[in-house]
Amino acid sequence: MAKDCLVQHQLEVMQCQTSDVWSKTKSRPTALIAWGRIYGKNIKIKSLDLNDENFTVGRAENNSLIISSKILESQNILSGISKLHFMIRRSMCDVYSPIYIEDHSRNGTFVNGERIGANNRRILQNNDTISLSHPNYEAFIFVDIRSNMCYLDFPKEITSKYYVGCKLGSGAFGAIRLIYDRRTCIQYAIKTIKKNLLAINSQTNHLNEAKILKSLQHPCVIQLYDIVDSIDSMYMVMEFMKGGDLLNRIVNKKRLSEQISKLYFYQMCHAVHYLHSNGITHRDLKPDNVLLKTPDDNTILKLTDFGVSKFVPNSTFMRTLCGTPLYVAPEVLKTRYHGTYTKKVDIWGLGVTLFICLCGTLPFSDIYGSPVGEQITKGEFRFNHPSWRKVSKSAMFLIKSLLVVDPGRRPSIDGILNNAWLRDRQVQSIAKKLMETEPMDIENEGNAYEEPPIKRLKF
């Protein structure tokens, strides 16, 4: 029953997000439907439809288009054509996939006068000009004729540099899509934040997230590369994490092993340590906001979605009610705008996340009988699920110390990193390689001040 609670929560959070990707990519276009077309410019062809995954051009007879003296009159250019000169390709299983052109020639293939480079590729854009062997010999005009072709109202500053792909999900304040750099083909994630001109506080949050992300440089914090601000929206270009989010990973695996949970939790603690050291409180720590670099178990993770974060000096309290209800700290529920709370809310979020990693269930939920808010404010949770039989006592003791109602009794992030459960040489070695951390950074943790452990919390 507890497992059903987590699955239900995951579906509520993700149904409008990652499901969009699959719902729009499962249908494979038939081979009869053209997705692109090339028109001859300085070459004797009118037009050719592209309807297979690969369209090859060159002198060899096995190419889709054979370049010979019949269609190319210039002997100088013809002598420089390779057996396989270039290839245009796209994935047929994803209607949002970009169209690539790959250069396999010895004398060069050019797009809009720019050389692609041997064995390199770039993304083709509608009305791009393809030149052979010399940038001035414009042989073809490429046209993207896909029925789904659209730029989704993205500004020219984005579409001129990036190809906009499928929807990845939604963050706290905006939708997220996969994009590709047109020249390097590197994948990024772009977050679109629609501005509400009537909600000044909302605009402040959006700009605050951009300000915070742009200033952060840590291996376990998502990297922001570019910001484009328009009249009605703001666009944030961030690194793309192929492994998805931690919540999906937990749900797909039912639960994570203690060693993998420890590896992920260790990295999360380093990220939170970095944030707290720089006067930043995340305020919305949960598995949804933890992204994984690869689908592998041993992978680096990064905290994301700083929409409700705030720069706060150590002596400053925060008065804003924020966080996701199932993960929010009890002092936030109790005060509701009128009280004060500190960065210890992140310690509570870490405790809830670790609980879910190890067990695959939520520590607090309405299905447990009493209202979830009451469970959180009283710190009522149990290790009743059968999964806990495979979890060490030290891990459960750590969770109890994090989920304590009184924030003053929760350990600091330094105290957590100095906890015996995290002083695992094997896990630290793997994490150090993933984070590319200097050995001294790991060893110095043993000297961190260890605060007295505390009880528990929930959302």
Tab-separated table of C-alpha atoms in Angstrom:
chain	number	residue	atom	x	y	z
A	1	MET	CA	0.000	0.000	0.000
A	2	ALA	CA	2.876	2.304	0.798
A	3	LYS	CA	4.443	1.461	-2.536
A	4	ASP	CA	1.201	2.353	-4.287
A	5	CYS	CA	1.464	5.746	-2.591
A	6	LEU	CA	4.834	6.484	-4.154
A	7	VAL	CA	3.742	5.218	-7.557
A	8	GLN	CA	0.604	7.365	-7.386
A	9	HIS	CA	2.655	10.410	-6.438
A	10	GLN	CA	5.129	9.684	-9.243
A	11	LEU	CA	2.317	9.427	-11.778
A	12	GLU	CA	0.780	12.686	-10.625
A	13	VAL	CA	4.104	14.469	-10.919
A	14	MET	CA	5.319	12.903	-14.148
A	15	GLN	CA	2.165	12.159	-16.150
A	16	CYS	CA	2.241	15.547	-17.841
A	17	GLN	CA	6.001	15.401	-18.258
A	18	THR	CA	7.983	12.405	-19.482
A	19	SER	CA	4.873	10.660	-20.762
A	20	ASP	CA	4.638	13.404	-23.353
A	21	VAL	CA	7.921	12.232	-24.820
A	22	TRP	CA	6.728	8.687	-25.383
A	23	SER	CA	3.234	9.600	-26.513
A	24	LYS	CA	4.746	11.714	-29.266
A	25	THR	CA	7.583	9.407	-30.303
A	26	LYS	CA	6.047	5.958	-30.391
A	27	SER	CA	4.426	6.380	-33.778
A	28	ARG	CA	6.941	5.666	-36.525
A	29	PRO	CA	6.361	7.450	-39.802
A	30	THR	CA	5.829	5.107	-42.700
A	31	ALA	CA	8.494	4.832	-45.373
A	32	LEU	CA	6.095	6.405	-47.857
A	33	ILE	CA	5.870	9.703	-46.035
A	34	ALA	CA	8.587	12.181	-46.901
A	35	TRP	CA	10.150	14.147	-44.066
A	36	GLY	CA	12.486	16.253	-46.174
A	37	ARG	CA	13.252	17.339	-49.724
A	38	ILE	CA	16.309	18.568	-51.586
A	39	TYR	CA	16.072	20.832	-54.609
A	40	GLY	CA	18.819	21.059	-57.191
A	41	LYS	CA	20.498	24.453	-57.527
A	42	ASN	CA	23.719	24.070	-59.507
A	43	ILE	CA	22.980	20.442	-60.214
A	44	LYS	CA	20.594	18.879	-62.720
A	45	ILE	CA	17.801	17.583	-60.536
A	46	LYS	CA	14.506	19.259	-59.768
A	47	SER	CA	13.762	17.733	-56.385
A	48	LEU	CA	14.077	14.510	-54.422
A	49	ASP	CA	11.982	13.419	-51.464
A	50	LEU	CA	13.708	11.990	-48.394
A	51	ASN	CA	11.687	9.246	-46.729
A	52	ASP	CA	14.219	6.738	-45.368
A	53	GLU	CA	16.388	7.117	-42.300
A	54	ASN	CA	19.507	7.638	-44.437
A	55	PHE	CA	19.904	9.533	-47.691
A	56	THR	CA	23.381	9.232	-49.185
A	57	VAL	CA	25.038	11.294	-51.918
A	58	GLY	CA	28.261	10.462	-53.750
A	59	ARG	CA	29.897	8.854	-56.772
A	60	ALA	CA	29.374	5.226	-55.724
A	61	GLU	CA	26.462	3.367	-57.302
A	62	ASN	CA	24.994	2.332	-53.948
A	63	ASN	CA	24.147	5.913	-52.995
A	64	SER	CA	20.611	7.266	-52.871
A	65	LEU	CA	21.768	9.985	-55.288
A	66	ILE	CA	24.662	9.190	-57.606
A	67	ILE	CA	26.744	12.204	-58.595
A	68	SER	CA	27.937	11.871	-62.205
A	69	SER	CA	28.565	14.049	-65.222
A	70	LYS	CA	24.901	13.643	-66.124
A	71	ILE	CA	23.793	15.891	-63.292
A	72	LEU	CA	26.993	17.790	-62.468
A	73	GLU	CA	28.676	19.606	-65.372
A	74	SER	CA	31.699	21.096	-63.601
A	75	GLN	CA	34.585	18.672	-64.030
A	76	ASN	CA	36.603	20.416	-61.334
A	77	ILE	CA	33.859	19.871	-58.797
A	78	LEU	CA	33.069	16.367	-60.082
A	79	SER	CA	36.677	15.232	-59.647
A	80	GLY	CA	36.475	16.202	-55.980
A	81	ILE	CA	33.329	14.202	-55.232
A	82	SER	CA	33.955	11.229	-52.924
A	83	LYS	CA	32.373	7.796	-53.217
A	84	LEU	CA	30.256	8.759	-50.233
A	85	HIS	CA	30.283	12.534	-50.074
A	86	PHE	CA	27.626	13.261	-47.477
A	87	MET	CA	24.660	11.671	-45.768
A	88	ILE	CA	21.389	13.169	-44.516
A	89	ARG	CA	19.796	11.182	-41.739
A	90	ARG	CA	17.189	11.284	-39.006
A	91	SER	CA	15.687	8.897	-36.478
A	92	MET	CA	12.371	7.545	-37.718
A	93	CYS	CA	11.182	6.550	-34.228
A	94	ASP	CA	11.038	10.133	-32.934
A	95	VAL	CA	8.957	12.704	-34.755
A	96	TYR	CA	10.843	15.465	-32.943
A	97	SER	CA	14.312	14.195	-33.856
A	98	PRO	CA	16.606	16.627	-35.684
A	99	ILE	CA	17.822	16.053	-39.237
A	100	TYR	CA	21.580	15.660	-39.490
A	101	ILE	CA	23.976	16.060	-42.371
A	102	GLU	CA	27.247	14.115	-42.076
A	103	ASP	CA	30.356	14.930	-44.073
A	104	HIS	CA	32.209	11.859	-45.392
A	105	SER	CA	34.122	13.612	-48.150
A	106	ARG	CA	37.810	14.363	-48.587
A	107	ASN	CA	37.232	17.801	-50.161
A	108	GLY	CA	34.445	18.967	-47.917
A	109	THR	CA	30.702	19.448	-47.617
A	110	PHE	CA	29.451	22.910	-46.721
A	111	VAL	CA	26.223	24.197	-45.196
A	112	ASN	CA	25.509	27.870	-45.836
A	113	GLY	CA	29.155	28.310	-46.763
A	114	GLU	CA	30.518	26.711	-43.564
A	115	ARG	CA	32.510	23.504	-43.777
A	116	ILE	CA	31.143	20.630	-41.712
A	117	GLY	CA	34.454	18.764	-41.433
A	118	ALA	CA	35.405	15.176	-42.191
A	119	ASN	CA	33.290	12.701	-40.206
A	120	ASN	CA	31.532	15.579	-38.443
A	121	ARG	CA	27.865	16.376	-38.550
A	122	ARG	CA	25.558	19.298	-37.964
A	123	ILE	CA	21.814	19.833	-37.869
A	124	LEU	CA	20.103	20.833	-41.082
A	125	GLN	CA	17.643	23.679	-40.956
A	126	ASN	CA	14.834	24.482	-43.367
A	127	ASN	CA	16.163	26.254	-46.497
A	128	ASP	CA	19.814	25.454	-45.730
A	129	THR	CA	22.139	25.473	-48.745
A	130	ILE	CA	24.432	22.456	-49.253
A	131	SER	CA	27.641	23.012	-51.237
A	132	LEU	CA	29.985	20.364	-52.638
A	133	SER	CA	33.802	20.510	-52.480
A	134	HIS	CA	33.809	24.323	-52.454
A	135	PRO	CA	31.682	26.708	-50.359
A	136	ASN	CA	30.647	28.640	-53.471
A	137	TYR	CA	29.390	25.588	-55.354
A	138	GLU	CA	25.823	25.546	-54.042
A	139	ALA	CA	24.412	22.226	-55.175
A	140	PHE	CA	21.242	21.729	-53.119
A	141	ILE	CA	18.609	23.501	-51.080
A	142	PHE	CA	17.230	21.455	-48.199
A	143	VAL	CA	13.590	21.804	-47.137
A	144	ASP	CA	12.122	20.318	-43.963
A	145	ILE	CA	8.586	19.226	-44.869
A	146	ARG	CA	7.627	17.333	-41.721
A	147	SER	CA	4.025	17.930	-40.733
A	148	ASN	CA	5.075	18.510	-37.124
A	149	MET	CA	7.700	21.072	-37.980
A	150	CYS	CA	7.261	24.118	-35.796
A	151	TYR	CA	9.312	26.307	-33.549
A	152	LEU	CA	6.817	26.382	-30.702
A	153	ASP	CA	6.938	30.167	-30.507
A	154	PHE	CA	10.611	30.194	-29.540
A	155	PRO	CA	12.408	33.460	-30.286
A	156	LYS	CA	14.919	33.740	-33.103
A	157	GLU	CA	17.765	33.942	-30.586
A	158	ILE	CA	16.954	30.318	-29.723
A	159	THR	CA	15.959	28.824	-33.079
A	160	SER	CA	18.935	30.303	-34.925
A	161	LYS	CA	21.330	28.525	-32.584
A	162	TYR	CA	19.368	25.495	-31.371
A	163	TYR	CA	17.054	22.882	-32.811
A	164	VAL	CA	14.030	22.435	-30.545
A	165	GLY	CA	13.118	18.804	-29.876
A	166	CYS	CA	10.706	16.832	-27.712
A	167	LYS	CA	9.279	17.787	-24.354
A	168	LEU	CA	11.186	16.347	-21.408
A	169	GLY	CA	8.965	17.466	-18.580
A	170	SER	CA	8.014	20.412	-16.420
A	171	GLY	CA	9.780	22.071	-13.532
A	172	ALA	CA	8.318	24.145	-10.745
A	173	PHE	CA	7.853	27.171	-12.989
A	174	GLY	CA	8.042	26.047	-16.591
A	175	ALA	CA	8.154	23.397	-19.325
A	176	ILE	CA	11.422	21.731	-20.347
A	177	ARG	CA	12.407	20.575	-23.839
A	178	LEU	CA	15.361	18.841	-25.404
A	179	ILE	CA	17.348	21.056	-27.770
A	180	TYR	CA	20.428	20.550	-29.952
A	181	ASP	CA	23.164	22.985	-30.848
A	182	ARG	CA	22.877	23.247	-34.620
A	183	ARG	CA	26.632	23.286	-35.204
A	184	THR	CA	27.998	20.950	-32.544
A	185	CYS	CA	24.879	18.744	-32.212
A	186	ILE	CA	25.377	18.768	-28.445
A	187	GLN	CA	22.150	18.172	-26.531
A	188	TYR	CA	20.870	20.597	-23.920
A	189	ALA	CA	17.674	21.084	-21.955
A	190	ILE	CA	15.809	24.358	-22.302
A	191	LYS	CA	13.369	25.577	-19.701
A	192	THR	CA	10.668	27.942	-20.880
A	193	ILE	CA	9.196	30.188	-18.229
A	194	LYS	CA	6.085	32.084	-19.288
A	195	LYS	CA	5.928	35.459	-17.598
A	196	ASN	CA	2.757	36.535	-15.915
A	197	LEU	CA	2.835	40.287	-16.245
A	198	LEU	CA	0.311	40.598	-13.451
A	199	ALA	CA	2.266	38.495	-10.972
A	200	ILE	CA	5.315	40.462	-9.937
A	201	ASN	CA	6.349	37.894	-7.333
A	202	SER	CA	6.293	35.187	-9.991
A	203	GLN	CA	8.607	37.182	-12.242
A	204	THR	CA	10.949	37.696	-9.328
A	205	ASN	CA	11.108	33.949	-8.746
A	206	HIS	CA	11.937	33.293	-12.396
A	207	LEU	CA	14.700	35.856	-12.502
A	208	ASN	CA	15.928	34.624	-9.139
A	209	GLU	CA	16.333	31.082	-10.467
A	210	ALA	CA	18.362	32.325	-13.415
A	211	LYS	CA	20.518	34.481	-11.184
A	212	ILE	CA	21.223	31.615	-8.818
A	213	LEU	CA	21.928	29.003	-11.485
A	214	LYS	CA	24.238	31.264	-13.439
A	215	SER	CA	26.408	31.803	-10.367
A	216	LEU	CA	26.765	28.123	-9.443
A	217	GLN	CA	29.736	25.962	-10.385
A	218	HIS	CA	29.675	22.515	-8.801
A	219	PRO	CA	29.776	19.000	-10.306
A	220	CYS	CA	26.538	18.056	-8.513
A	221	VAL	CA	24.557	21.190	-9.390
A	222	ILE	CA	22.958	21.600	-12.819
A	223	GLN	CA	24.927	23.905	-15.119
A	224	LEU	CA	23.256	26.882	-16.783
A	225	TYR	CA	24.790	27.805	-20.141
A	226	ASP	CA	22.599	30.492	-21.622
A	227	ILE	CA	19.684	32.781	-20.793
A	228	VAL	CA	17.402	34.450	-23.327
A	229	ASP	CA	14.872	36.937	-22.012
A	230	SER	CA	11.891	38.001	-24.130
A	231	ILE	CA	8.803	40.075	-23.470
A	232	ASP	CA	6.560	37.187	-22.436
A	233	SER	CA	9.023	34.399	-21.584
A	234	MET	CA	12.450	33.589	-20.279
A	235	TYR	CA	14.495	30.697	-21.668
A	236	MET	CA	17.212	28.914	-19.715
A	237	VAL	CA	19.605	26.578	-21.562
A	238	MET	CA	20.983	23.933	-19.203
A	239	GLU	CA	22.927	20.698	-19.451
A	240	PHE	CA	20.911	17.658	-20.499
A	241	MET	CA	20.855	14.708	-18.094
A	242	LYS	CA	20.198	11.489	-20.013
A	243	GLY	CA	19.526	9.405	-16.932
A	244	GLY	CA	16.263	11.160	-16.079
A	245	ASP	CA	15.247	12.089	-12.560
A	246	LEU	CA	15.740	10.169	-9.348
A	247	LEU	CA	12.026	9.632	-8.754
A	248	ASN	CA	11.631	7.741	-12.015
A	249	ARG	CA	14.757	5.724	-11.259
A	250	ILE	CA	13.357	4.651	-7.887
A	251	VAL	CA	9.925	3.796	-9.270
A	252	ASN	CA	11.384	1.765	-12.151
A	253	LYS	CA	13.643	-0.216	-9.813
A	254	LYS	CA	11.047	-0.454	-6.977
A	255	ARG	CA	13.801	0.672	-4.587
A	256	LEU	CA	17.531	1.374	-4.697
A	257	SER	CA	20.152	-0.763	-3.013
A	258	GLU	CA	21.769	0.669	0.091
A	259	GLN	CA	25.119	1.166	-1.684
A	260	ILE	CA	23.572	3.018	-4.637
A	261	SER	CA	21.389	5.061	-2.285
A	262	LYS	CA	24.510	5.968	-0.342
A	263	LEU	CA	26.352	6.976	-3.520
A	264	TYR	CA	23.501	9.255	-4.601
A	265	PHE	CA	22.904	10.657	-1.126
A	266	TYR	CA	26.611	11.390	-0.714
A	267	GLN	CA	26.594	13.475	-3.891
A	268	MET	CA	23.409	15.257	-2.867
A	269	CYS	CA	25.020	16.181	0.446
A	270	HIS	CA	28.037	17.625	-1.356
A	271	ALA	CA	25.723	19.708	-3.529
A	272	VAL	CA	23.775	20.963	-0.509
A	273	HIS	CA	27.059	21.664	1.316
A	274	TYR	CA	28.133	23.810	-1.632
A	275	LEU	CA	24.816	25.676	-1.657
A	276	HIS	CA	24.778	26.297	2.076
A	277	SER	CA	28.418	27.424	2.012
A	278	ASN	CA	27.376	30.045	-0.535
A	279	GLY	CA	24.366	31.233	1.434
A	280	ILE	CA	21.821	29.421	-0.735
A	281	THR	CA	18.960	27.268	0.509
A	282	HIS	CA	17.335	25.055	-2.132
A	283	ARG	CA	14.002	24.745	-0.260
A	284	ASP	CA	12.505	22.123	-2.584
A	285	LEU	CA	14.713	19.046	-2.267
A	286	LYS	CA	12.955	15.923	-3.539
A	287	PRO	CA	13.708	13.033	-5.951
A	288	ASP	CA	11.998	14.920	-8.797
A	289	ASN	CA	14.621	17.663	-8.552
A	290	VAL	CA	17.604	15.313	-8.657
A	291	LEU	CA	18.781	14.469	-12.187
A	292	LEU	CA	21.059	11.585	-13.200
A	293	LYS	CA	23.708	11.941	-15.887
A	294	THR	CA	23.402	8.426	-17.349
A	295	PRO	CA	21.114	5.373	-16.974
A	296	ASP	CA	23.959	3.540	-15.180
A	297	ASP	CA	23.837	2.888	-11.440
A	298	ASN	CA	27.222	4.520	-10.900
A	299	THR	CA	26.482	7.949	-12.277
A	300	ILE	CA	26.833	11.521	-11.188
A	301	LEU	CA	23.705	13.362	-10.145
A	302	LYS	CA	22.844	17.043	-10.066
A	303	LEU	CA	20.381	19.148	-8.143
A	304	THR	CA	18.058	21.247	-10.260
A	305	ASP	CA	14.989	23.500	-10.094
A	306	PHE	CA	16.054	26.412	-7.955
A	307	GLY	CA	12.864	28.332	-8.604
A	308	VAL	CA	12.092	28.659	-4.897
A	309	SER	CA	15.693	29.069	-3.775
A	310	LYS	CA	16.977	32.213	-2.190
A	311	PHE	CA	20.282	33.705	-1.174
A	312	VAL	CA	20.179	33.791	2.591
A	313	PRO	CA	23.009	34.773	4.925
A	314	ASN	CA	23.534	32.304	7.760
A	315	SER	CA	21.869	34.681	10.212
A	316	THR	CA	18.838	35.322	8.026
A	317	PHE	CA	15.543	33.494	8.253
A	318	MET	CA	13.199	32.763	5.401
A	319	ARG	CA	9.519	33.547	5.649
A	320	THR	CA	8.221	32.266	2.330
A	321	LEU	CA	5.988	29.225	2.326
A	322	CYS	CA	7.378	26.951	-0.352
A	323	GLY	CA	8.303	23.388	-1.131
A	324	THR	CA	6.259	20.421	-2.295
A	325	PRO	CA	3.602	19.366	0.284
A	326	LEU	CA	4.797	15.764	0.631
A	327	TYR	CA	8.393	16.856	1.199
A	328	VAL	CA	8.063	20.135	3.044
A	329	ALA	CA	9.533	20.544	6.520
A	330	PRO	CA	7.167	20.795	9.524
A	331	GLU	CA	8.280	24.303	10.474
A	332	VAL	CA	7.138	25.502	7.049
A	333	LEU	CA	3.696	23.954	7.511
A	334	LYS	CA	3.399	25.369	11.003
A	335	THR	CA	4.393	28.967	10.222
A	336	ARG	CA	2.676	29.620	6.874
A	337	TYR	CA	4.240	32.972	6.030
A	338	HIS	CA	4.119	34.267	9.610
A	339	GLY	CA	7.003	32.350	11.198
A	340	THR	CA	10.647	31.849	10.379
A	341	TYR	CA	12.729	28.925	9.190
A	342	THR	CA	16.287	28.262	8.122
A	343	LYS	CA	18.374	26.162	5.744
A	344	LYS	CA	17.574	23.194	7.988
A	345	VAL	CA	14.556	22.697	5.694
A	346	ASP	CA	17.038	21.212	3.212
A	347	ILE	CA	18.166	18.694	5.839
A	348	TRP	CA	14.571	17.539	6.141
A	349	GLY	CA	14.324	17.243	2.343
A	350	LEU	CA	17.468	15.098	2.332
A	351	GLY	CA	15.936	12.824	4.949
A	352	VAL	CA	12.732	12.315	3.006
A	353	THR	CA	14.674	11.630	-0.201
A	354	LEU	CA	16.950	9.077	1.490
A	355	PHE	CA	13.898	7.343	2.967
A	356	ILE	CA	12.348	6.989	-0.488
A	357	CYS	CA	15.607	5.762	-2.066
A	358	LEU	CA	16.069	2.957	0.462
A	359	CYS	CA	12.460	1.857	0.703
A	360	GLY	CA	10.657	2.919	-2.465
A	361	THR	CA	7.792	4.349	-0.404
A	362	LEU	CA	6.869	7.731	1.027
A	363	PRO	CA	7.446	8.376	4.723
A	364	PHE	CA	4.345	10.577	4.927
A	365	SER	CA	1.079	10.097	3.062
A	366	ASP	CA	-2.652	10.525	3.547
A	367	ILE	CA	-3.102	6.786	2.941
A	368	TYR	CA	-1.413	6.058	6.270
A	369	GLY	CA	-4.525	7.162	8.171
A	370	SER	CA	-4.050	10.626	9.605
A	371	PRO	CA	-3.705	13.731	7.381
A	372	VAL	CA	-0.254	14.054	5.874
A	373	GLY	CA	0.217	17.534	7.341
A	374	GLU	CA	-0.407	16.171	10.808
A	375	GLN	CA	2.087	13.349	10.260
A	376	ILE	CA	4.732	15.836	9.213
A	377	THR	CA	4.217	18.321	12.013
A	378	LYS	CA	4.391	15.478	14.539
A	379	GLY	CA	7.273	13.695	12.808
A	380	GLU	CA	5.340	10.429	12.635
A	381	PHE	CA	6.839	7.855	10.280
A	382	ARG	CA	7.704	4.164	10.511
A	383	PHE	CA	10.057	1.616	9.006
A	384	ASN	CA	7.285	-0.937	8.428
A	385	HIS	CA	7.846	-1.813	4.776
A	386	PRO	CA	9.562	-5.186	4.109
A	387	SER	CA	12.337	-3.328	2.243
A	388	TRP	CA	13.727	-2.083	5.554
A	389	ARG	CA	14.762	-5.610	6.477
A	390	LYS	CA	17.607	-5.233	3.967
A	391	VAL	CA	18.686	-1.807	5.237
A	392	SER	CA	21.351	-1.301	7.888
A	393	LYS	CA	20.520	0.120	11.301
A	394	SER	CA	23.002	2.955	10.735
A	395	ALA	CA	21.092	4.101	7.643
A	396	MET	CA	17.802	4.133	9.549
A	397	PHE	CA	19.448	5.948	12.440
A	398	LEU	CA	20.655	8.645	10.026
A	399	ILE	CA	17.147	9.080	8.622
A	400	LYS	CA	15.784	9.462	12.151
A	401	SER	CA	18.348	12.178	12.826
A	402	LEU	CA	17.286	14.085	9.690
A	403	LEU	CA	13.523	13.826	10.089
A	404	VAL	CA	13.294	15.602	13.429
A	405	VAL	CA	10.513	18.134	13.965
A	406	ASP	CA	12.734	20.567	15.845
A	407	PRO	CA	15.067	22.062	13.198
A	408	GLY	CA	17.555	22.984	15.905
A	409	ARG	CA	18.137	19.308	16.622
A	410	ARG	CA	18.789	18.377	12.997
A	411	PRO	CA	22.452	18.040	12.022
A	412	SER	CA	24.119	20.523	9.717
A	413	ILE	CA	25.234	19.364	6.299
A	414	ASP	CA	28.779	19.053	7.706
A	415	GLY	CA	27.444	16.773	10.406
A	416	ILE	CA	25.751	14.568	7.818
A	417	LEU	CA	28.921	14.241	5.741
A	418	ASN	CA	30.762	13.184	8.889
A	419	ASN	CA	28.158	10.529	9.734
A	420	ALA	CA	29.536	6.993	10.081
A	421	TRP	CA	27.163	5.655	7.412
A	422	LEU	CA	28.677	7.962	4.784
A	423	ARG	CA	32.290	7.227	5.748
A	424	ASP	CA	32.378	4.395	3.236
A	425	ARG	CA	35.728	4.295	1.416
A	426	GLN	CA	34.361	2.447	-1.605
A	427	VAL	CA	31.433	4.822	-2.100
A	428	GLN	CA	33.645	7.848	-1.523
A	429	SER	CA	36.142	6.575	-4.109
A	430	ILE	CA	33.424	6.117	-6.743
A	431	ALA	CA	31.885	9.494	-5.942
A	432	LYS	CA	35.270	11.207	-6.038
A	433	LYS	CA	35.897	9.926	-9.562
A	434	LEU	CA	32.417	10.939	-10.673
A	435	MET	CA	32.709	14.409	-9.197
A	436	GLU	CA	36.372	14.796	-10.146
A	437	THR	CA	37.036	15.907	-6.602
A	438	GLU	CA	40.541	16.282	-5.164
A	439	PRO	CA	41.433	13.585	-2.588
A	440	MET	CA	41.881	16.267	0.110
A	441	ASP	CA	38.269	17.329	-0.278
A	442	ILE	CA	37.146	13.850	0.703
A	443	GLU	CA	39.642	13.310	3.502
A	444	ASN	CA	38.909	16.621	5.172
A	445	GLU	CA	35.344	15.531	5.845
A	446	GLY	CA	36.542	13.540	8.829
A	447	ASN	CA	37.354	16.786	10.596
A	448	ALA	CA	33.901	18.247	10.106
A	449	TYR	CA	31.993	19.151	13.229
A	450	GLU	CA	29.431	16.476	14.009
A	451	GLU	CA	26.250	17.781	15.515
A	452	PRO	CA	24.100	15.597	17.763
A	453	PRO	CA	21.706	13.396	15.780
A	454	ILE	CA	18.040	14.174	15.730
A	455	LYS	CA	14.766	12.510	15.120
A	456	ARG	CA	12.706	12.851	11.988
A	457	LEU	CA	10.525	14.784	9.607
A	458	LYS	CA	8.237	14.416	6.696
A	459	PHE	CA	6.171	16.210	4.186
